[in-house]
Amino acid sequence: MEDKYDFGLIGLGVMGRNFILNVADNGFSAFGHDLDQEKVDALKDEGDKEHKIDASTSIKTFAKALKQPRKIMLLVPAGKIVDSVIQSLLPHLDRGDIIIDGGNSFFTDTDRREEELQKRAIHFFGAGVSGGAKGARLGPSIMPGGSKSAYSHIKPIFEAVAAKYEGEPCVAYLGPKSAGNYVKMVHNGIEYGLMQLTSEIYDLLKKAGDFSNQELHDTYSQWNEGRLQSFLVEITSKIFVQKDDLNLSELGLLDQIKDKAKQKGTGKWTSQNAMDLGIPVPSIDIAVNMREISALLSERTAADKLYDRPETEKIDKTKLAELAEEALYFSFIVTYAQGLHVLAEASKEYGYQLDISVIAKIWRAGCIIRAGLLADITEAFEKDGDLPNLLVSPNFVEKVKGSVNSARELVAFGAKNAIPLPGLSNSLIYFDAYTSTRLPLNLIQAQRDYFGSHTYERLDKEGVFHTEWD
């Protein structure tokens, strides 16, 4: 095979197929590989005079077709499949070749793979890709981490295919080792939190304001024109008026969807690792918990019959929409603050050397959590790269002050009317705790010392103390 290809991609499912077509659209020749002949044939059919695309079910043919150093991206399910694909590739690779894992691999797996491949002088990248199938085709946000020198070979392709925000590509080298996969993991954790919050506000508007689906659409659409502008608010507005193709009833499609959410684990990983690092992320934690609670549908249905609920009070629609917009804005800020706090701590713990302003920049377009708010976040971290938390940024103090009281009012209303608002509640609790000089944890320290001699510190003297309690 005389003509060699610029870029190789393994895994021609929906994401892989769209990504490789995006590469070809931007003038790079691309060769795909999949064990499924139908997927290979479908991609080959896309080739024309303007797009140099080919594919094969043979891993040997695939590797032989690529220019050196080979740039090979994997878009396959995380876990053992990634290791299996790497093992099948190794006999056909040379020193200096580059493997890029574009899936949602757990960051410690990426560190292990990079270490193993370094022994063979093969570069390994973990590159989170966000934006779904449409983003993969038209421009995703890409979060690569690995060898900085090897990134120079990938950079032209990634910058060409990535989403653009005011002309800037939404991709940047983030750091060594598993920095890219880690940032994508936290991105997904924030995504869990934002999705939970948008669903709670929807529930509140329906129950306390009797909003119709059309009114919900109009409200969310209006919000998307303002400071809540974001991909998730935009698609939510569209979901409210989606008709049911099965035509089983006159209800919209949303009203026929079972309230039983699934998850692939990245939100849980964020929550677990944040706990390991000692960084609180309660808005993300509760979003994971709520998906777990939603899975208990039969138990919830049975329990509902055992307890009475208060009759829901009604709030004027105009007032409720105003409170809801302010509360959602407040809780969005808090959720981003928690996720970025984890990234800052992980950067120190794992040696990633992350620049939070750069991460916020590449999230401004293409990815699922893209939002107008990220422009303000970028500015805040450009002004102060060592900012410990978004909540103490001068850029955000007034924004939070102007919206927190609406969150208080709605959390109290939800509690009184038995409308669960756990994401909003946890965002408020986090804010109140983080902004409190004095917390009642002095009592916990006294208790720990009482029953376990765990010692405590004092306000009036330096040192560590223990008391023989009576």
Short mmCIF file of C-alpha atoms in Angstrom, two decimals, residues 23-452:
data_model
loop_
_atom_site.label_atom_id
_atom_site.label_comp_id
_atom_site.label_asym_id
_atom_site.label_seq_id
_atom_site.Cartn_x
_atom_site.Cartn_y
_atom_site.Cartn_z
CA VAL A 23 -11.05 14.13 10.65
CA ALA A 24 -11.58 13.52 6.93
CA ASP A 25 -13.78 16.63 6.61
CA ASN A 26 -10.82 18.66 7.84
CA GLY A 27 -8.46 17.45 5.13
CA PHE A 28 -6.66 14.57 6.84
CA SER A 29 -6.60 11.08 5.36
CA ALA A 30 -8.03 8.54 7.79
CA PHE A 31 -8.07 4.75 8.09
CA GLY A 32 -10.51 2.89 10.35
CA HIS A 33 -10.58 -0.54 11.93
CA ASP A 34 -13.40 -2.60 13.37
CA LEU A 35 -14.03 -6.33 13.64
CA ASP A 36 -17.55 -5.78 12.34
CA GLN A 37 -17.45 -5.98 8.53
CA GLU A 38 -20.70 -4.02 8.20
CA LYS A 39 -19.21 -1.07 10.08
CA VAL A 40 -16.07 -1.22 7.94
CA ASP A 41 -18.09 -1.31 4.71
CA ALA A 42 -20.30 1.57 5.88
CA LEU A 43 -17.26 3.76 6.51
CA LYS A 44 -15.63 2.83 3.19
CA ASP A 45 -18.83 3.85 1.43
CA GLU A 46 -18.32 7.36 2.84
CA GLY A 47 -15.05 7.72 0.92
CA ASP A 48 -15.14 9.96 -2.12
CA LYS A 49 -12.84 12.21 -4.11
CA GLU A 50 -12.86 14.82 -1.38
CA HIS A 51 -12.44 12.43 1.57
CA LYS A 52 -9.58 9.98 1.71
CA ILE A 53 -11.07 7.31 3.97
CA ASP A 54 -10.56 3.57 4.09
CA ALA A 55 -11.04 0.79 6.64
CA SER A 56 -10.30 -2.86 7.29
CA THR A 57 -11.19 -5.66 9.69
CA SER A 58 -7.49 -6.66 9.68
CA ILE A 59 -5.40 -5.04 12.41
CA LYS A 60 -2.24 -5.74 10.39
CA THR A 61 -3.63 -4.00 7.30
CA PHE A 62 -4.78 -1.12 9.48
CA ALA A 63 -1.36 -0.58 11.09
CA LYS A 64 0.48 -0.94 7.79
CA ALA A 65 -1.70 1.76 6.21
CA LEU A 66 -0.63 4.54 8.62
CA LYS A 67 2.16 7.10 8.37
CA GLN A 68 4.85 7.00 11.04
CA PRO A 69 4.75 7.89 13.78
CA ARG A 70 1.37 6.21 13.72
CA LYS A 71 -1.41 8.21 15.36
CA ILE A 72 -4.05 5.70 16.45
CA MET A 73 -7.16 6.64 18.40
CA LEU A 74 -9.28 4.10 20.25
CA LEU A 75 -12.98 4.80 20.65
CA VAL A 76 -14.01 1.58 22.33
CA PRO A 77 -15.72 0.89 25.69
CA ALA A 78 -13.56 1.50 28.75
CA GLY A 79 -12.10 -1.44 30.64
CA LYS A 80 -10.61 -4.72 29.45
CA ILE A 81 -11.50 -4.02 25.82
CA VAL A 82 -8.95 -1.18 25.74
CA ASP A 83 -6.21 -3.53 27.00
CA SER A 84 -7.26 -6.17 24.48
CA VAL A 85 -7.08 -3.72 21.56
CA ILE A 86 -3.66 -2.47 22.69
CA GLN A 87 -2.35 -6.04 22.85
CA SER A 88 -3.61 -6.76 19.34
CA LEU A 89 -1.87 -3.60 18.07
CA LEU A 90 1.54 -4.05 19.69
CA PRO A 91 3.01 -6.60 17.21
CA HIS A 92 2.39 -4.11 14.39
CA LEU A 93 3.72 -0.92 16.01
CA ASP A 94 7.15 0.75 16.02
CA ARG A 95 9.01 2.94 18.48
CA GLY A 96 7.56 6.44 18.64
CA ASP A 97 4.05 5.45 17.59
CA ILE A 98 1.17 7.07 19.47
CA ILE A 99 -1.95 5.41 20.88
CA ILE A 100 -4.79 7.70 22.01
CA ASP A 101 -7.57 6.36 24.24
CA GLY A 102 -10.61 8.54 23.53
CA GLY A 103 -12.97 6.65 25.84
CA ASN A 104 -13.96 7.23 29.45
CA SER A 105 -11.18 5.14 30.99
CA PHE A 106 -10.53 5.39 34.73
CA PHE A 107 -7.44 7.55 35.20
CA THR A 108 -5.39 4.94 37.07
CA ASP A 109 -5.84 2.55 34.12
CA THR A 110 -4.40 5.23 31.85
CA ASP A 111 -1.38 5.65 34.15
CA ARG A 112 -0.79 1.88 34.09
CA ARG A 113 -1.06 1.66 30.30
CA GLU A 114 1.24 4.62 29.77
CA GLU A 115 3.88 3.10 32.05
CA GLU A 116 3.70 -0.27 30.27
CA LEU A 117 3.91 1.26 26.79
CA GLN A 118 6.79 3.55 27.72
CA LYS A 119 8.93 0.41 28.08
CA ARG A 120 8.33 -0.17 24.36
CA ALA A 121 8.96 3.51 23.50
CA ILE A 122 5.31 3.87 22.45
CA HIS A 123 3.44 6.99 23.54
CA PHE A 124 0.03 6.64 25.19
CA PHE A 125 -2.53 9.41 25.56
CA GLY A 126 -5.76 9.57 27.48
CA ALA A 127 -7.93 12.06 25.60
CA GLY A 128 -11.43 12.69 26.87
CA VAL A 129 -13.91 13.51 24.11
CA SER A 130 -17.17 15.25 24.99
CA GLY A 131 -20.08 16.26 22.83
CA GLY A 132 -21.83 13.02 22.00
CA ALA A 133 -22.22 11.68 18.48
CA LYS A 134 -23.14 15.09 17.04
CA GLY A 135 -20.13 16.69 18.68
CA ALA A 136 -17.82 13.98 17.37
CA ARG A 137 -19.03 14.73 13.85
CA LEU A 138 -19.19 18.53 13.97
CA GLY A 139 -16.67 19.43 16.68
CA PRO A 140 -16.22 18.06 20.21
CA SER A 141 -14.28 19.36 23.17
CA ILE A 142 -11.12 17.25 23.50
CA MET A 143 -9.09 16.83 26.70
CA PRO A 144 -5.70 15.20 25.98
CA GLY A 145 -3.03 14.26 28.50
CA GLY A 146 0.26 12.41 28.06
CA SER A 147 3.70 13.09 26.58
CA LYS A 148 4.01 16.79 25.75
CA SER A 149 6.53 16.18 22.98
CA ALA A 150 4.36 13.52 21.35
CA TYR A 151 1.36 15.86 21.44
CA SER A 152 2.95 17.95 18.68
CA HIS A 153 2.12 15.12 16.24
CA ILE A 154 -1.53 15.02 17.31
CA LYS A 155 -2.10 18.74 17.79
CA PRO A 156 -2.84 19.76 14.16
CA ILE A 157 -5.52 17.09 13.80
CA PHE A 158 -7.14 17.70 17.18
CA GLU A 159 -7.20 21.48 16.71
CA ALA A 160 -8.81 21.04 13.28
CA VAL A 161 -11.59 18.69 14.42
CA ALA A 162 -12.37 20.31 17.81
CA ALA A 163 -15.26 22.68 18.40
CA LYS A 164 -14.42 26.37 18.07
CA TYR A 165 -15.30 29.16 20.50
CA GLU A 166 -14.84 32.56 18.88
CA GLY A 167 -12.29 30.92 16.58
CA GLU A 168 -10.32 29.17 19.35
CA PRO A 169 -10.23 25.34 19.21
CA CYS A 170 -11.71 23.65 22.27
CA VAL A 171 -8.70 21.41 22.82
CA ALA A 172 -5.43 21.93 24.67
CA TYR A 173 -2.62 19.83 26.06
CA LEU A 174 -3.62 19.51 29.72
CA GLY A 175 -0.73 17.73 31.41
CA PRO A 176 1.27 14.51 31.77
CA LYS A 177 0.07 10.98 32.43
CA SER A 178 -3.70 10.63 32.92
CA ALA A 179 -4.46 14.37 33.12
CA GLY A 180 -6.81 14.20 30.13
CA ASN A 181 -8.85 11.27 31.41
CA TYR A 182 -9.02 12.82 34.86
CA VAL A 183 -10.35 16.14 33.53
CA LYS A 184 -12.95 14.27 31.45
CA MET A 185 -13.99 12.30 34.55
CA VAL A 186 -14.61 15.51 36.50
CA HIS A 187 -16.36 17.03 33.48
CA ASN A 188 -18.78 14.11 33.67
CA GLY A 189 -19.20 14.54 37.41
CA ILE A 190 -20.18 18.18 36.88
CA GLU A 191 -22.51 16.97 34.11
CA TYR A 192 -24.27 14.67 36.59
CA GLY A 193 -24.79 17.60 38.97
CA LEU A 194 -26.14 19.98 36.31
CA MET A 195 -28.53 17.35 34.93
CA GLN A 196 -29.88 16.63 38.41
CA LEU A 197 -30.46 20.33 39.03
CA THR A 198 -32.27 20.95 35.74
CA SER A 199 -34.54 17.96 36.46
CA GLU A 200 -35.36 19.19 39.99
CA ILE A 201 -36.35 22.62 38.73
CA TYR A 202 -38.56 20.99 36.09
CA ASP A 203 -40.27 18.96 38.84
CA LEU A 204 -40.78 22.06 40.96
CA LEU A 205 -42.27 24.09 38.11
CA LYS A 206 -44.73 21.29 37.35
CA LYS A 207 -45.81 20.60 40.91
CA ALA A 208 -45.85 24.11 42.38
CA GLY A 209 -46.77 26.06 39.26
CA ASP A 210 -48.75 23.61 37.11
CA PHE A 211 -46.52 24.46 34.14
CA SER A 212 -47.57 22.71 30.93
CA ASN A 213 -44.91 21.19 28.67
CA GLN A 214 -45.25 24.16 26.34
CA GLU A 215 -44.78 26.58 29.24
CA LEU A 216 -41.76 24.59 30.40
CA HIS A 217 -40.35 24.81 26.88
CA ASP A 218 -40.93 28.55 26.76
CA THR A 219 -39.38 29.09 30.21
CA TYR A 220 -36.24 27.05 29.58
CA SER A 221 -35.87 28.62 26.12
CA GLN A 222 -36.01 32.07 27.69
CA TRP A 223 -33.44 31.07 30.28
CA ASN A 224 -31.17 29.81 27.51
CA GLU A 225 -31.16 33.34 26.07
CA GLY A 226 -29.76 34.72 29.34
CA ARG A 227 -27.14 33.87 31.95
CA LEU A 228 -28.21 30.21 32.07
CA GLN A 229 -27.29 29.76 28.40
CA SER A 230 -25.96 26.22 28.13
CA PHE A 231 -26.23 23.05 26.12
CA LEU A 232 -28.19 21.26 28.85
CA VAL A 233 -30.76 24.05 29.29
CA GLU A 234 -31.12 24.28 25.50
CA ILE A 235 -31.79 20.58 24.92
CA THR A 236 -34.07 20.44 27.97
CA SER A 237 -36.26 23.13 26.43
CA LYS A 238 -36.55 21.00 23.28
CA ILE A 239 -37.30 17.80 25.19
CA PHE A 240 -40.45 19.33 26.70
CA VAL A 241 -42.15 19.65 23.29
CA GLN A 242 -40.91 16.43 21.67
CA LYS A 243 -43.90 14.46 20.40
CA ASP A 244 -44.23 10.74 21.02
CA ASP A 245 -43.51 8.91 17.75
CA LEU A 246 -45.32 5.81 19.01
CA ASN A 247 -48.51 7.87 19.24
CA LEU A 248 -49.73 5.85 22.22
CA SER A 249 -51.28 8.91 23.81
CA GLU A 250 -51.67 12.63 23.40
CA LEU A 251 -48.98 13.21 26.01
CA GLY A 252 -45.52 14.35 24.99
CA LEU A 253 -42.67 11.86 24.86
CA LEU A 254 -41.17 13.04 28.19
CA ASP A 255 -44.36 12.10 30.04
CA GLN A 256 -44.00 8.51 28.79
CA ILE A 257 -40.37 8.03 29.86
CA LYS A 258 -39.81 5.97 33.01
CA ASP A 259 -38.21 7.90 35.90
CA LYS A 260 -35.39 5.38 36.25
CA ALA A 261 -32.03 6.91 35.31
CA LYS A 262 -28.96 4.88 34.39
CA GLN A 263 -25.27 5.68 34.67
CA LYS A 264 -21.95 4.51 33.26
CA GLY A 265 -19.82 5.23 36.33
CA THR A 266 -17.93 8.44 35.61
CA GLY A 267 -20.03 10.48 38.05
CA LYS A 268 -19.44 7.85 40.71
CA TRP A 269 -15.68 7.91 40.00
CA THR A 270 -15.62 11.67 40.51
CA SER A 271 -17.45 11.34 43.80
CA GLN A 272 -15.23 8.50 45.04
CA ASN A 273 -11.96 10.15 44.07
CA ALA A 274 -13.01 13.51 45.51
CA MET A 275 -13.57 11.71 48.80
CA ASP A 276 -10.07 10.18 48.53
CA LEU A 277 -8.64 13.67 48.01
CA GLY A 278 -10.68 15.15 50.87
CA ILE A 279 -12.54 17.61 48.64
CA PRO A 280 -16.32 17.95 49.19
CA VAL A 281 -18.53 17.64 46.11
CA PRO A 282 -22.03 17.16 47.61
CA SER A 283 -23.86 18.43 44.51
CA ILE A 284 -22.19 15.68 42.48
CA ASP A 285 -22.51 13.07 45.24
CA ILE A 286 -26.27 13.52 45.49
CA ALA A 287 -26.68 13.40 41.72
CA VAL A 288 -25.11 9.93 41.76
CA ASN A 289 -27.27 8.94 44.74
CA MET A 290 -30.45 10.08 43.01
CA ARG A 291 -29.78 7.87 40.02
CA GLU A 292 -29.37 4.98 42.45
CA ILE A 293 -32.61 5.89 44.23
CA SER A 294 -34.40 6.20 40.89
CA ALA A 295 -33.42 2.60 40.09
CA LEU A 296 -35.50 1.45 43.10
CA LEU A 297 -38.73 2.15 41.23
CA SER A 298 -40.80 -0.75 42.57
CA GLU A 299 -39.68 -0.04 46.15
CA ARG A 300 -40.42 3.68 45.76
CA THR A 301 -43.86 2.92 44.41
CA ALA A 302 -44.65 0.64 47.35
CA ALA A 303 -43.27 3.10 49.92
CA ASP A 304 -45.29 5.94 48.42
CA LYS A 305 -48.49 4.14 49.39
CA LEU A 306 -47.44 3.97 53.04
CA TYR A 307 -47.04 7.67 53.73
CA ASP A 308 -49.18 10.75 53.33
CA ARG A 309 -47.90 13.81 51.51
CA PRO A 310 -48.95 17.39 52.12
CA GLU A 311 -51.02 18.96 49.40
CA THR A 312 -48.64 21.05 47.31
CA GLU A 313 -49.02 24.78 47.69
CA LYS A 314 -49.15 26.74 44.46
CA ILE A 315 -46.91 29.68 43.56
CA ASP A 316 -47.67 32.32 40.96
CA LYS A 317 -46.04 31.19 37.71
CA THR A 318 -44.17 34.42 37.06
CA LYS A 319 -42.74 34.52 40.59
CA LEU A 320 -41.89 30.81 40.56
CA ALA A 321 -40.06 31.07 37.24
CA GLU A 322 -38.03 34.01 38.58
CA LEU A 323 -37.10 32.14 41.78
CA ALA A 324 -36.27 29.00 39.81
CA GLU A 325 -33.97 30.84 37.38
CA GLU A 326 -32.04 32.44 40.23
CA ALA A 327 -31.81 29.19 42.20
CA LEU A 328 -30.66 27.24 39.16
CA TYR A 329 -28.02 29.86 38.38
CA PHE A 330 -26.77 29.74 41.98
CA SER A 331 -26.57 25.93 42.02
CA PHE A 332 -24.85 25.81 38.61
CA ILE A 333 -22.10 28.08 39.99
CA VAL A 334 -21.73 25.91 43.10
CA THR A 335 -21.52 22.69 41.07
CA TYR A 336 -18.81 24.08 38.80
CA ALA A 337 -16.99 25.37 41.89
CA GLN A 338 -16.94 21.89 43.43
CA GLY A 339 -15.68 20.20 40.26
CA LEU A 340 -12.94 22.76 39.67
CA HIS A 341 -11.86 22.46 43.31
CA VAL A 342 -11.32 18.72 42.75
CA LEU A 343 -9.26 19.42 39.64
CA ALA A 344 -7.04 21.89 41.51
CA GLU A 345 -6.37 19.39 44.30
CA ALA A 346 -5.84 16.47 41.90
CA SER A 347 -3.32 18.55 39.96
CA LYS A 348 -1.20 18.86 43.11
CA GLU A 349 -1.74 15.28 44.24
CA TYR A 350 -1.02 13.61 40.89
CA GLY A 351 1.43 16.10 39.37
CA TYR A 352 -0.82 17.09 36.47
CA GLN A 353 0.16 20.80 36.42
CA LEU A 354 -3.38 21.70 35.34
CA ASP A 355 -4.29 25.24 34.32
CA ILE A 356 -7.94 25.64 35.37
CA SER A 357 -8.46 28.62 33.07
CA VAL A 358 -7.41 26.50 30.07
CA ILE A 359 -9.81 23.73 31.11
CA ALA A 360 -12.67 26.22 31.41
CA LYS A 361 -11.74 27.57 27.96
CA ILE A 362 -11.93 24.22 26.20
CA TRP A 363 -15.30 23.53 27.86
CA ARG A 364 -16.86 26.68 26.38
CA ALA A 365 -18.00 24.85 23.22
CA GLY A 366 -18.44 21.29 22.00
CA CYS A 367 -18.87 19.52 25.33
CA ILE A 368 -21.99 18.56 27.26
CA ILE A 369 -21.38 21.07 30.09
CA ARG A 370 -20.69 24.00 27.77
CA ALA A 371 -22.31 27.14 29.10
CA GLY A 372 -22.06 30.91 28.94
CA LEU A 373 -20.98 30.75 32.59
CA LEU A 374 -17.65 29.21 31.51
CA ALA A 375 -16.53 32.48 29.95
CA ASP A 376 -16.84 34.10 33.40
CA ILE A 377 -15.08 31.11 34.99
CA THR A 378 -12.22 31.38 32.48
CA GLU A 379 -11.80 35.07 33.31
CA ALA A 380 -11.82 34.37 37.06
CA PHE A 381 -8.98 31.83 36.83
CA GLU A 382 -7.01 33.92 34.33
CA LYS A 383 -7.00 36.71 36.92
CA ASP A 384 -5.98 34.34 39.73
CA GLY A 385 -4.54 30.95 38.75
CA ASP A 386 -4.26 29.99 42.43
CA LEU A 387 -7.91 30.72 43.22
CA PRO A 388 -8.84 28.12 45.89
CA ASN A 389 -12.55 28.12 45.06
CA LEU A 390 -14.80 29.88 42.56
CA LEU A 391 -16.97 31.11 45.45
CA VAL A 392 -14.21 33.46 46.66
CA SER A 393 -13.55 34.96 43.22
CA PRO A 394 -14.42 38.69 43.09
CA ASN A 395 -16.04 37.89 39.72
CA PHE A 396 -18.57 35.61 41.39
CA VAL A 397 -19.30 37.00 44.86
CA GLU A 398 -21.99 39.41 43.64
CA LYS A 399 -23.49 36.79 41.28
CA VAL A 400 -23.90 34.41 44.23
CA LYS A 401 -25.21 37.09 46.58
CA GLY A 402 -27.88 37.99 44.05
CA SER A 403 -29.18 34.43 43.64
CA VAL A 404 -28.64 32.50 46.89
CA ASN A 405 -31.79 33.75 48.64
CA SER A 406 -33.99 32.30 45.91
CA ALA A 407 -32.30 28.95 46.50
CA ARG A 408 -33.10 29.28 50.21
CA GLU A 409 -36.74 30.06 49.50
CA LEU A 410 -37.21 27.10 47.15
CA VAL A 411 -35.35 24.61 49.37
CA ALA A 412 -37.63 25.61 52.28
CA PHE A 413 -40.69 25.35 50.02
CA GLY A 414 -39.61 21.91 48.80
CA ALA A 415 -39.13 20.62 52.34
CA LYS A 416 -42.52 21.92 53.46
CA ASN A 417 -44.30 20.43 50.45
CA ALA A 418 -42.43 17.11 50.24
CA ILE A 419 -40.88 17.93 46.85
CA PRO A 420 -37.36 16.45 46.85
CA LEU A 421 -34.77 19.03 45.80
CA PRO A 422 -31.56 17.23 46.85
CA GLY A 423 -29.24 18.85 44.30
CA LEU A 424 -30.41 22.34 45.16
CA SER A 425 -30.39 21.54 48.89
CA ASN A 426 -26.88 20.12 48.81
CA SER A 427 -25.63 23.10 46.82
CA LEU A 428 -27.05 25.42 49.46
CA ILE A 429 -25.69 23.35 52.35
CA TYR A 430 -22.24 23.32 50.74
CA PHE A 431 -22.36 27.09 50.28
CA ASP A 432 -23.47 27.75 53.86
CA ALA A 433 -20.81 25.42 55.27
CA TYR A 434 -18.00 26.68 53.04
CA THR A 435 -18.78 30.29 53.95
CA SER A 436 -19.02 29.65 57.74
CA THR A 437 -16.15 30.68 59.98
CA ARG A 438 -17.44 28.42 62.76
CA LEU A 439 -18.90 24.92 62.32
CA PRO A 440 -20.04 22.51 65.06
CA LEU A 441 -17.21 20.10 64.29
CA ASN A 442 -15.54 21.10 67.56
CA LEU A 443 -18.09 18.81 69.21
CA ILE A 444 -17.14 15.95 66.88
CA GLN A 445 -13.49 16.41 67.83
CA ALA A 446 -14.47 16.31 71.51
CA GLN A 447 -16.48 13.13 70.92
CA ARG A 448 -13.58 11.49 69.07
CA ASP A 449 -11.20 12.34 71.88
CA TYR A 450 -13.70 11.15 74.49
CA PHE A 451 -14.18 7.64 73.10
CA GLY A 452 -10.93 7.13 71.18
#
